Every structure is written in C-alpha cells, then in structure tokens.
Tab-separated table of C-alpha atoms in Angstrom:
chain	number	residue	atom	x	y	z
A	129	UNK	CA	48.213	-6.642	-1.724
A	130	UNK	CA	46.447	-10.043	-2.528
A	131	UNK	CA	43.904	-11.055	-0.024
A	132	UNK	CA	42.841	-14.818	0.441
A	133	UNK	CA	39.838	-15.542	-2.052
A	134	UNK	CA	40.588	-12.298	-4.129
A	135	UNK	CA	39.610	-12.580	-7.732
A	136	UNK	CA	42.212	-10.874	-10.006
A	137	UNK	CA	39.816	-10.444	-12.658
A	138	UNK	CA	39.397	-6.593	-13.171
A	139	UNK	CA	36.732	-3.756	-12.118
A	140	UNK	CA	35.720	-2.410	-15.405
A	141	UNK	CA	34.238	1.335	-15.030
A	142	UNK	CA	32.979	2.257	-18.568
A	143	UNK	CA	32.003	5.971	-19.024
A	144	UNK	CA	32.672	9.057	-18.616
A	145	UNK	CA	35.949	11.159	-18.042
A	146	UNK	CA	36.641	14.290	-17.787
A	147	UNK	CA	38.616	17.330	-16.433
A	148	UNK	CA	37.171	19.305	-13.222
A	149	UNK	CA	38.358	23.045	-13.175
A	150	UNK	CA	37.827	23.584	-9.259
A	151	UNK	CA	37.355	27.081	-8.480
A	152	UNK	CA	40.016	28.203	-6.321
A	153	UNK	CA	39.873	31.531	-3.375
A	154	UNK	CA	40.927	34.707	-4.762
A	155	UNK	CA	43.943	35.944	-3.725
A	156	UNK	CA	42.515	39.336	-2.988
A	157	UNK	CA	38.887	40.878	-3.567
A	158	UNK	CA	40.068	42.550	-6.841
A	159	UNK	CA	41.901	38.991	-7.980
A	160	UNK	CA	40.291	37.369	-11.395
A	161	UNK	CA	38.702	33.778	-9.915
A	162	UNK	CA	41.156	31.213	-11.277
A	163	UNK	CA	40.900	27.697	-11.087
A	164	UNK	CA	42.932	24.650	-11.002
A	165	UNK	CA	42.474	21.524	-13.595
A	166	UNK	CA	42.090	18.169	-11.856
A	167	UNK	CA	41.249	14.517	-13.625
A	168	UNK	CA	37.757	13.599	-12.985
A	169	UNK	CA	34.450	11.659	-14.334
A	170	UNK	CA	32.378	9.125	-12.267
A	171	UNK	CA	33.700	5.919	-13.402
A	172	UNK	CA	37.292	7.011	-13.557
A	173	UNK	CA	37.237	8.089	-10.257
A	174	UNK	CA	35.730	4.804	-9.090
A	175	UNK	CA	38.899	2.899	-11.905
A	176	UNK	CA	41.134	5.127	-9.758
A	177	UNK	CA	39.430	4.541	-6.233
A	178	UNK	CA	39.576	0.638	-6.603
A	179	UNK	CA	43.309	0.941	-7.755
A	180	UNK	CA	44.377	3.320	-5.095
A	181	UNK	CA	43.006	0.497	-3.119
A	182	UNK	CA	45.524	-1.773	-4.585
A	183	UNK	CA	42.902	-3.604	-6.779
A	184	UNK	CA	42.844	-4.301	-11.001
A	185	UNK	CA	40.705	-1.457	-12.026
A	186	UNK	CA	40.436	-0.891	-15.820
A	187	UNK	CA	38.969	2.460	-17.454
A	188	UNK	CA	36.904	1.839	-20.654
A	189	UNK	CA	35.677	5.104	-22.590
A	190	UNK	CA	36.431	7.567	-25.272
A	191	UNK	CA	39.027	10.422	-24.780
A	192	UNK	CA	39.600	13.380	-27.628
A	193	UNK	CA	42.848	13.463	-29.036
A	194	UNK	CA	43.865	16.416	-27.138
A	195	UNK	CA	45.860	17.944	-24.574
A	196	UNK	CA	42.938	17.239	-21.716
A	197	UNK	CA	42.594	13.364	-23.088
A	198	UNK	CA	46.429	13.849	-22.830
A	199	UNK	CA	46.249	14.635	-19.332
A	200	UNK	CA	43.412	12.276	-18.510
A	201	UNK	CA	45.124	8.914	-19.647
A	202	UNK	CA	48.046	9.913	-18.218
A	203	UNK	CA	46.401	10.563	-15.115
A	204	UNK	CA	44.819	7.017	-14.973
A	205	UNK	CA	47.576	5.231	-15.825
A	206	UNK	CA	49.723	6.850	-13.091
A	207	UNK	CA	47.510	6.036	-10.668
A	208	UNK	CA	47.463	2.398	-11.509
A	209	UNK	CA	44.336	1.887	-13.375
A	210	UNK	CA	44.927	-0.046	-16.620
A	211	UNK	CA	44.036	1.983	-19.988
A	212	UNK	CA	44.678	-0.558	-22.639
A	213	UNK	CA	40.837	-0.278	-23.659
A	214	UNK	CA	40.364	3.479	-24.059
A	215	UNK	CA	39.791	4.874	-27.111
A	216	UNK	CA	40.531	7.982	-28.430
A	217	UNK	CA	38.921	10.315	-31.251
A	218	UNK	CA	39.537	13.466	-33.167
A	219	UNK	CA	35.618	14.161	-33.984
A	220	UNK	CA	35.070	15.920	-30.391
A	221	UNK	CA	36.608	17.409	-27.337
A	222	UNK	CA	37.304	15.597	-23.731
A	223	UNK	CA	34.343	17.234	-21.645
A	224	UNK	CA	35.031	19.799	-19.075
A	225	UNK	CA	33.406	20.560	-15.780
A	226	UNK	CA	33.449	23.869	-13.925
A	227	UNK	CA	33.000	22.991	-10.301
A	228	UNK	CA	32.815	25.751	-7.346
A	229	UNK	CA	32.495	24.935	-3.842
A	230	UNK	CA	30.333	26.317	-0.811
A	231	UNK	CA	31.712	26.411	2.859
A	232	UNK	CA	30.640	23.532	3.577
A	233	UNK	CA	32.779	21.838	0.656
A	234	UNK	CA	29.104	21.336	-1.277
A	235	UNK	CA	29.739	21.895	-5.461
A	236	UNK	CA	27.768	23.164	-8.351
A	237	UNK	CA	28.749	22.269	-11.520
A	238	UNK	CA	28.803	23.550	-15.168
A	239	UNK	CA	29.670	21.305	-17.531
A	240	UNK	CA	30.870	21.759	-21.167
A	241	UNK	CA	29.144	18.674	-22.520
A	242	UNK	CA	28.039	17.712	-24.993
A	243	UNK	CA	30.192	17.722	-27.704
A	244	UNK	CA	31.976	15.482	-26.078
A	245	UNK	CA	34.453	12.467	-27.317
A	246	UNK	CA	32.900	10.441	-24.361
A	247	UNK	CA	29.723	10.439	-26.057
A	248	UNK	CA	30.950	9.379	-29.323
A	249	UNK	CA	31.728	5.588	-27.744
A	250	UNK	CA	29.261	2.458	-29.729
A	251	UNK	CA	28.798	-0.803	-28.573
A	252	UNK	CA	31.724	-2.007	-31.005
A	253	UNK	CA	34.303	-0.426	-29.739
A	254	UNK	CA	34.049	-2.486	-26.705
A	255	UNK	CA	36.738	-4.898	-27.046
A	256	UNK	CA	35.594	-8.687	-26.184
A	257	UNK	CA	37.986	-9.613	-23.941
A	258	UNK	CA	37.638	-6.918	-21.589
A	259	UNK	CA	33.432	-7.719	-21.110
A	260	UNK	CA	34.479	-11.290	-20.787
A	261	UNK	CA	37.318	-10.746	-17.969
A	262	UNK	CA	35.384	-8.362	-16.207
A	263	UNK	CA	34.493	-9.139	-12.323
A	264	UNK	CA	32.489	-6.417	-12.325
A	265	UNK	CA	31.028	-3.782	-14.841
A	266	UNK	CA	30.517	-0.320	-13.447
A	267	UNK	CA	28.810	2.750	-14.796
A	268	UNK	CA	26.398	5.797	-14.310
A	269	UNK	CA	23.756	7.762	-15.911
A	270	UNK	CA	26.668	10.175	-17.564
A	271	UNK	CA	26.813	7.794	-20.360
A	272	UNK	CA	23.050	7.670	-21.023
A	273	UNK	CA	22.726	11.341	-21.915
A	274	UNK	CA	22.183	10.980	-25.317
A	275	UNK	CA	20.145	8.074	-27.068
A	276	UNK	CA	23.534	6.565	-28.692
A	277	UNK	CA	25.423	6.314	-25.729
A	278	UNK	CA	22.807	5.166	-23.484
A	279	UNK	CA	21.869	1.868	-26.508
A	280	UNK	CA	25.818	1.503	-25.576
A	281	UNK	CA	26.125	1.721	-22.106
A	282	UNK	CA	23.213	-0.789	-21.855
A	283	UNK	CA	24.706	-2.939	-24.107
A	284	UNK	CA	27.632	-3.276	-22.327
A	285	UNK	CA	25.583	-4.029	-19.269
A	286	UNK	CA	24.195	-6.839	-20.539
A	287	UNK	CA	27.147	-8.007	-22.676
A	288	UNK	CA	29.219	-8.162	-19.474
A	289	UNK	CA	26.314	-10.066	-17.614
A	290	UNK	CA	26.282	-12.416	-19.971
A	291	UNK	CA	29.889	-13.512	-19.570
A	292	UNK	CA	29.230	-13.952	-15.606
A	293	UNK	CA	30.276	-10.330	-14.130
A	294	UNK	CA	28.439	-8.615	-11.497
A	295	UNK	CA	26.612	-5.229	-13.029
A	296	UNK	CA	27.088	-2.008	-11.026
A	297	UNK	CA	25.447	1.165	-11.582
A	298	UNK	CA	25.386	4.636	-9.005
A	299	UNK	CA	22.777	6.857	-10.760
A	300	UNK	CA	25.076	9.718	-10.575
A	301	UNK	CA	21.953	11.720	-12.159
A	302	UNK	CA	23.758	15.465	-13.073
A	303	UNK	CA	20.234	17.208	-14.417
A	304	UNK	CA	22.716	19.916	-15.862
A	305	UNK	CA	23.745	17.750	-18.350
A	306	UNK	CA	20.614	16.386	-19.958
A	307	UNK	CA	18.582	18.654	-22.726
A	308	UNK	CA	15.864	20.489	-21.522
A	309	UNK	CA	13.721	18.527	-23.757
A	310	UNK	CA	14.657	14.797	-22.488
A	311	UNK	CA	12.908	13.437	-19.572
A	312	UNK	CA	16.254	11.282	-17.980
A	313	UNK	CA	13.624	8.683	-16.097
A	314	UNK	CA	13.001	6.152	-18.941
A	315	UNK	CA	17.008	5.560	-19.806
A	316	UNK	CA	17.631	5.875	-16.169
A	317	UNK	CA	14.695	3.191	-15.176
A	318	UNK	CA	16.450	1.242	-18.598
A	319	UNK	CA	19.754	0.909	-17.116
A	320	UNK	CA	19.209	0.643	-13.048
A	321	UNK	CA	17.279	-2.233	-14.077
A	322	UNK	CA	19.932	-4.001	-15.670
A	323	UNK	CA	22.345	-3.758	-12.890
A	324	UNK	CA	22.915	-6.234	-9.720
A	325	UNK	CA	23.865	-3.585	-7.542
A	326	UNK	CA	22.311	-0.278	-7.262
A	327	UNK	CA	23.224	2.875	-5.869
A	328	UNK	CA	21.551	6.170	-5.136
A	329	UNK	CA	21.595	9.389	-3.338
A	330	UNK	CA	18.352	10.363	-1.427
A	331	UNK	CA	17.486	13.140	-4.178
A	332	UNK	CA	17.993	10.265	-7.069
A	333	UNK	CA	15.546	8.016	-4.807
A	334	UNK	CA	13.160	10.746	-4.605
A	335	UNK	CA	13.562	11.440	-8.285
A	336	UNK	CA	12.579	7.650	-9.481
A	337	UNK	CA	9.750	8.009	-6.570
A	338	UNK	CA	8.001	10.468	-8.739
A	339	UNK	CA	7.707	8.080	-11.561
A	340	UNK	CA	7.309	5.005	-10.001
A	341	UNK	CA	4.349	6.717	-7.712
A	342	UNK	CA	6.410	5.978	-4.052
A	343	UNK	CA	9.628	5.368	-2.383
A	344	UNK	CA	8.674	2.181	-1.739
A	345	UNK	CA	7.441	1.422	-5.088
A	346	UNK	CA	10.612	2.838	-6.695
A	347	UNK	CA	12.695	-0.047	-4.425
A	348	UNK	CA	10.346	-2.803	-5.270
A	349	UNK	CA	10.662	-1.721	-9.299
A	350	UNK	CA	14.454	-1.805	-8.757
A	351	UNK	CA	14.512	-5.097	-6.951
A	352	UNK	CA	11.826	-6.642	-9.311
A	353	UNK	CA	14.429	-6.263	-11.807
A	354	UNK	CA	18.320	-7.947	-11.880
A	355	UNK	CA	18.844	-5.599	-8.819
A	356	UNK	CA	19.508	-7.606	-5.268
A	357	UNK	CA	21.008	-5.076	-3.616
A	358	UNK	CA	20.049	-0.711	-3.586
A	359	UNK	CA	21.959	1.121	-1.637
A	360	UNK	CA	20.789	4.463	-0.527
A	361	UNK	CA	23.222	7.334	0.591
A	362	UNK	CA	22.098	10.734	2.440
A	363	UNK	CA	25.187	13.109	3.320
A	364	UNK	CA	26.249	12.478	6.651
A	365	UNK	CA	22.874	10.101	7.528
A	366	UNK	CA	23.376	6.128	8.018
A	367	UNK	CA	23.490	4.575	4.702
A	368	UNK	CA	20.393	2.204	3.729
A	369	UNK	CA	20.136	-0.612	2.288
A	370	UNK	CA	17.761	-2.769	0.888
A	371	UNK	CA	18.254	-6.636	-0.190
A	372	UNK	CA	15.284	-8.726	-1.547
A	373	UNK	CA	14.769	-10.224	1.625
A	374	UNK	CA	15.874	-8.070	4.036
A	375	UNK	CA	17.051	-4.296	4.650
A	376	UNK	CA	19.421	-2.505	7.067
A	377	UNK	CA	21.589	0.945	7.812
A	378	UNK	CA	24.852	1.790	8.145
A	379	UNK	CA	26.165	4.480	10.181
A	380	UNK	CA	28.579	7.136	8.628
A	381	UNK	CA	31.970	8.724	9.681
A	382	UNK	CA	32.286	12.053	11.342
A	383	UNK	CA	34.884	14.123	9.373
A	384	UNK	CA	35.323	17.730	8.278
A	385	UNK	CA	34.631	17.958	4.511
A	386	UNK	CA	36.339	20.423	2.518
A	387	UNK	CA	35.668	18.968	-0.665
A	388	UNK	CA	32.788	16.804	-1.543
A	389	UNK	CA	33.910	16.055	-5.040
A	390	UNK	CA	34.332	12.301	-6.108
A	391	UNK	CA	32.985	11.103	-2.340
A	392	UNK	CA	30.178	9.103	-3.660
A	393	UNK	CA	33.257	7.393	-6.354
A	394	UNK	CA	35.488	6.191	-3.629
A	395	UNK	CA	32.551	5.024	-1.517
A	396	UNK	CA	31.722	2.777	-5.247
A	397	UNK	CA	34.953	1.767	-5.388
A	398	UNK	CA	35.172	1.164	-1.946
A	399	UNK	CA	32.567	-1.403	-1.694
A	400	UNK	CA	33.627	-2.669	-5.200
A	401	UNK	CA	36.927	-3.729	-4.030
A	402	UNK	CA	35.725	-5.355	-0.984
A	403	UNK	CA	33.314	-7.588	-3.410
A	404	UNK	CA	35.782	-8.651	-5.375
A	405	UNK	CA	38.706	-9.028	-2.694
A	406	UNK	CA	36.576	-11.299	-0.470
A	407	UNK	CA	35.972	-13.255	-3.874
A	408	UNK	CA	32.055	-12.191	-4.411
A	409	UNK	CA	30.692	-12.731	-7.880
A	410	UNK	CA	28.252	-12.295	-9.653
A	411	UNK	CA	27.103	-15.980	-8.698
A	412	UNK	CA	27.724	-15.553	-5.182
A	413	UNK	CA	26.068	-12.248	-4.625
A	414	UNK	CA	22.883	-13.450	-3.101
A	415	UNK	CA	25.056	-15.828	-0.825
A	416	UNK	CA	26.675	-12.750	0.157
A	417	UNK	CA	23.749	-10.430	0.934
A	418	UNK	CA	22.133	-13.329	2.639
A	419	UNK	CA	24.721	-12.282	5.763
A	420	UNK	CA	24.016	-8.502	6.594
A	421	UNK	CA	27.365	-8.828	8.799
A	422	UNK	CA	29.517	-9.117	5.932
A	423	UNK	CA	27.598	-6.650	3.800
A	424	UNK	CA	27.411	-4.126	6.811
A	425	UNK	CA	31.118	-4.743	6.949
A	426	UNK	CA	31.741	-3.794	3.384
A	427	UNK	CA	29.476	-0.596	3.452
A	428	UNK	CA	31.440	0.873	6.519
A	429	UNK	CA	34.679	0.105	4.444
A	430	UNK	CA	33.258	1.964	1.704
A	431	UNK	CA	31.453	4.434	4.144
A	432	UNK	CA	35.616	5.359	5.306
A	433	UNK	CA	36.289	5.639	1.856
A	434	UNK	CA	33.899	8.134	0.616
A	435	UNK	CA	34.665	9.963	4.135
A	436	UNK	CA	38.074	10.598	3.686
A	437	UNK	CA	37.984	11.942	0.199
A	438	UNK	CA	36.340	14.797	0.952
A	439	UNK	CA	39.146	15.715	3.559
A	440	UNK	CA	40.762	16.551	-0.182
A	441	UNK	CA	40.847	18.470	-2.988
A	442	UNK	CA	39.863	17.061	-6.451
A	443	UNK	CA	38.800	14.067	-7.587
A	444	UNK	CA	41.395	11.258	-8.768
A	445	UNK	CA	43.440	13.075	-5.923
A	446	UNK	CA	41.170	12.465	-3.076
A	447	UNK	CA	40.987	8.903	-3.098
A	448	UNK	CA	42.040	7.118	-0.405
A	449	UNK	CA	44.830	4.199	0.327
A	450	UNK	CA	43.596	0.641	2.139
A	451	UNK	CA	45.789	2.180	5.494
A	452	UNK	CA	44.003	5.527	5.701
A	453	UNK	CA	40.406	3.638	5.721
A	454	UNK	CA	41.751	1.131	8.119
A	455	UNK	CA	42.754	3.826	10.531
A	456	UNK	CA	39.670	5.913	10.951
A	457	UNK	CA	37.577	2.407	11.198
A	458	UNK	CA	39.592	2.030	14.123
A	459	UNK	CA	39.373	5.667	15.018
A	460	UNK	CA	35.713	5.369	15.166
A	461	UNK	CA	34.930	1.762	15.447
C-alpha cells in the first residue's frame, strides 16, 4: 500500500546471503540431530523485511551458481524483493550457517564461510542505476570480512551517497566469521563512519568502546562522522538513541521468543520502511531527527517488528506483515 509522501525509490540491502540450517529437536534421545534449511543473511532479511512490509526492497550481492543460490533467489523473489541486480558466480559456494537454539530461542552459529560467492562481489559489478535510484543503501559488517569485499562495500557506501541516498549500516559484528588474525575494528570504524544511520547491539557498542577508549567516546566518534543518528539495541531493554543534538529511549514489546534469528533484520527494515514511507531522505534526515516524536514513533514500529519475528522460526520466514505490527502496537500501546 502507498502511503501519502512515500518515495517509491527502492531500499537497496547489498551483502550477504545465505542459507541457515536451524537445528531442529530430536525426535527421540537416540534420533541423529537434523536440521531444516531456511533463506537467510543480514541484508536479505532486511530486502525481505521491508517488502513483507509492502515496500520496494531490492537485494544486491553475489550468489554461487548452485542449488542453495537456487533456493536463495528464488526465495527473495517470492517474497517480493526485486533481484534484477544479483549476480551469480561459479568460482565459490553460497555460504552456509549452522544455527542451534537455547530455550530461550538465543542462537550460536557456525558458519561455512569463507569460500564464499558473496565475497567474490567488486565495486564493478554494482550496476549504476541501482546506486543512483537507491532511497536508501543498507549493509553490515558481513561484507567487510575480507579486505576485497570490505574496499567494495565501502565503495558502494559512498557511491550511493553521492547520488543523494541515505546510508544505513547495523554492525551485525559475527566474530566467528573473521580470521583469527584480523582485528574487525579498523574496517568496522571504516564503514560505520560512512553511514547516516547507525545501528548496534549493546555488545557491538561495548566492542567499539574498547577502541575508541569509552562508550561515550565511541558515540561521539560515530556522530563526528556522516552518522546523525546511532541506535542502540539491548534484548528486551528500551532501545537508545542518540542524535547530534539530542538522545532518547524507546521501550520494547513483551513477547515470548522462540526464535531470535533475523529480529535485529526486521527491526532494520522496520524503521527503514517507515523512513522512506513518510518520505525521509537523505536531505531531510536531520529535519526528521530534529522531532524525537516522529523518530520515537518509527523505532516502536520497528521495535513491533523485530518483536514479532522471533515468535517464528527462520529468518526470511519470520518477518512480519504492516497488520501484525499494527496490532500488537495497539495491544500494548
């Protein structure tokens, strides 16, 4: 559905995706574990949260030409997201993920990454007329793994800010995936000051804290940079977040989570679609963090979102419709 203001210009979410095996309960103590293969990746969840949403999400990133990258485009185009800018290769795999879950719907991953085709995307494979329709430009630290893709993923950033879209970035840090041998702060630090809009977990914050000397320092580094808005996110705890000029929280929803996996995605894509269906741009941005009411607005929005998918299993699967987020704002307005 159309809202007044909306721009129609398309969410780009450049990145990563792969397939989640999700372990699933035995059947019996004696059972072999088994588990069951869902699409996932960080900014394909947040293509496929934004679409779900009924907004113009568009996936940019490299799949292998096999039966997962199969499965994965597929998967995105089904669920609305447009594909017409992924590329595919034969020189590596589509990354996998092993994901098990604790009680409390908590995961631990093990990825098989790299190889991966994801990694094998350059700066000219990005086709011009996506970075120059772009509303916004999403990504995470996935794609900054490895020097190559991280030159890229920059690139992009900067490419897309150039032709007037907003720059998004979650952190997304996954220590499991870097090399023992590469210190992730200085690409992290690289990127997360190139976007307009960050966001992190509490256990990201306190990671960048370390470098930067303080919490506080680490939020005046970020906002020093193109970043006028950090959001911080904490579980269940009221979400923070910090402006140039002013700061604020956010309560959260009270739900029973069963599956935490791709909550902080539809919380990005959440707030993402708000931005862009209330017509924020990249020019209006400050205009629109100048009125906490609105912002607050958008963050509970996105606060519903990221609640409700992990009420679900999977990834591309838990993300929520516009009704289901408008019903448990009014459930617990």
């Amino acid at each position: 559905m159309k809202h007044a203001g909306e721009d129609r210009r398309p969410i780009v979410c450049f990145g990563e995706a792969l397939i989640d095996f999700l372990a699933q309960a035995p059947l019996s103590p004696q059972a072999p574990r088994a588990f069951l293969q869902f699409a996932g990746g960080a900014p394909a969840n947040v293509a496929v949260a934004v679409a779900r949403l009924g907004g113009h999400a568009q996936f940019v990133g490299m799949l292998g030409e096999d039966m997962f990258g199969d499965f994965l485009l597929a998967q995105l185009h089904d669920a609305g997201v447009d594909v017409g800018y992924v590329m595919r290769t034969a020189s590596a795999k589509t990354a996998l993920a092993f994901v098990s879950l604790d009680e409390d719907g908590e995961r631990s991953f093990s990825f098989y990454r790299p190889p991966a085709a994801d990694l094998l995307f350059r700066a000219e494979h990005f086709d011009v007329r996506c970075l120059d329709e772009a509303a916004v430009f999403h990504v995470c630290s996935n794609s900054l793994t490895e020097a190559d893709i991280a030159q890229t993923t920059v690139a992009g950033m900067r490419r897309a800010r150039a032709a007037g879209a907003l720059v998004s970035m979650d952190a997304n840090l996954r220590p499991s995936l870097w090399s023992a041998d590469t210190d992730p702060a200085p690409r992290l630090w690289a990127a997360l000051l190139e976007a307009d809009l960050v966001k992190l977990c509490r256990a990201e914050l306190d990671f960048l804290a370390q470098s930067a000397g303080t919490e506080s320092a680490a939020l005046q580094r970020l906002l020093a940079g193109h970043a006028r808005c950090v959001l911080v996110t904490d579980g269940a705890a009221p979400i923070r977040w910090f402006a140039r000029d002013a700061q604020g929280t956010v309560a959260t929803f009270r739900i029973a989570a069963t599956d935490t996996t791709g909550a902080g995605d539809a919380f990005v894509g959440g707030l993402l679609h708000q931005l862009v269906a209330q017509g924020i741009t990249a020019g209006t941005f400050s205009d629109f963090l100048a009125q906490p009411a609105r912002l607050e607005a958008a963050l509970a929005f996105a606060a519903a979102a990221g609640a409700l998918a992990t009420t679900r299993h999977g990834a591309f699967a838990a993300m929520p419709e516009r009704e289901d987020i408008e019903r448990l704002l009014q459930a617990q307005a």
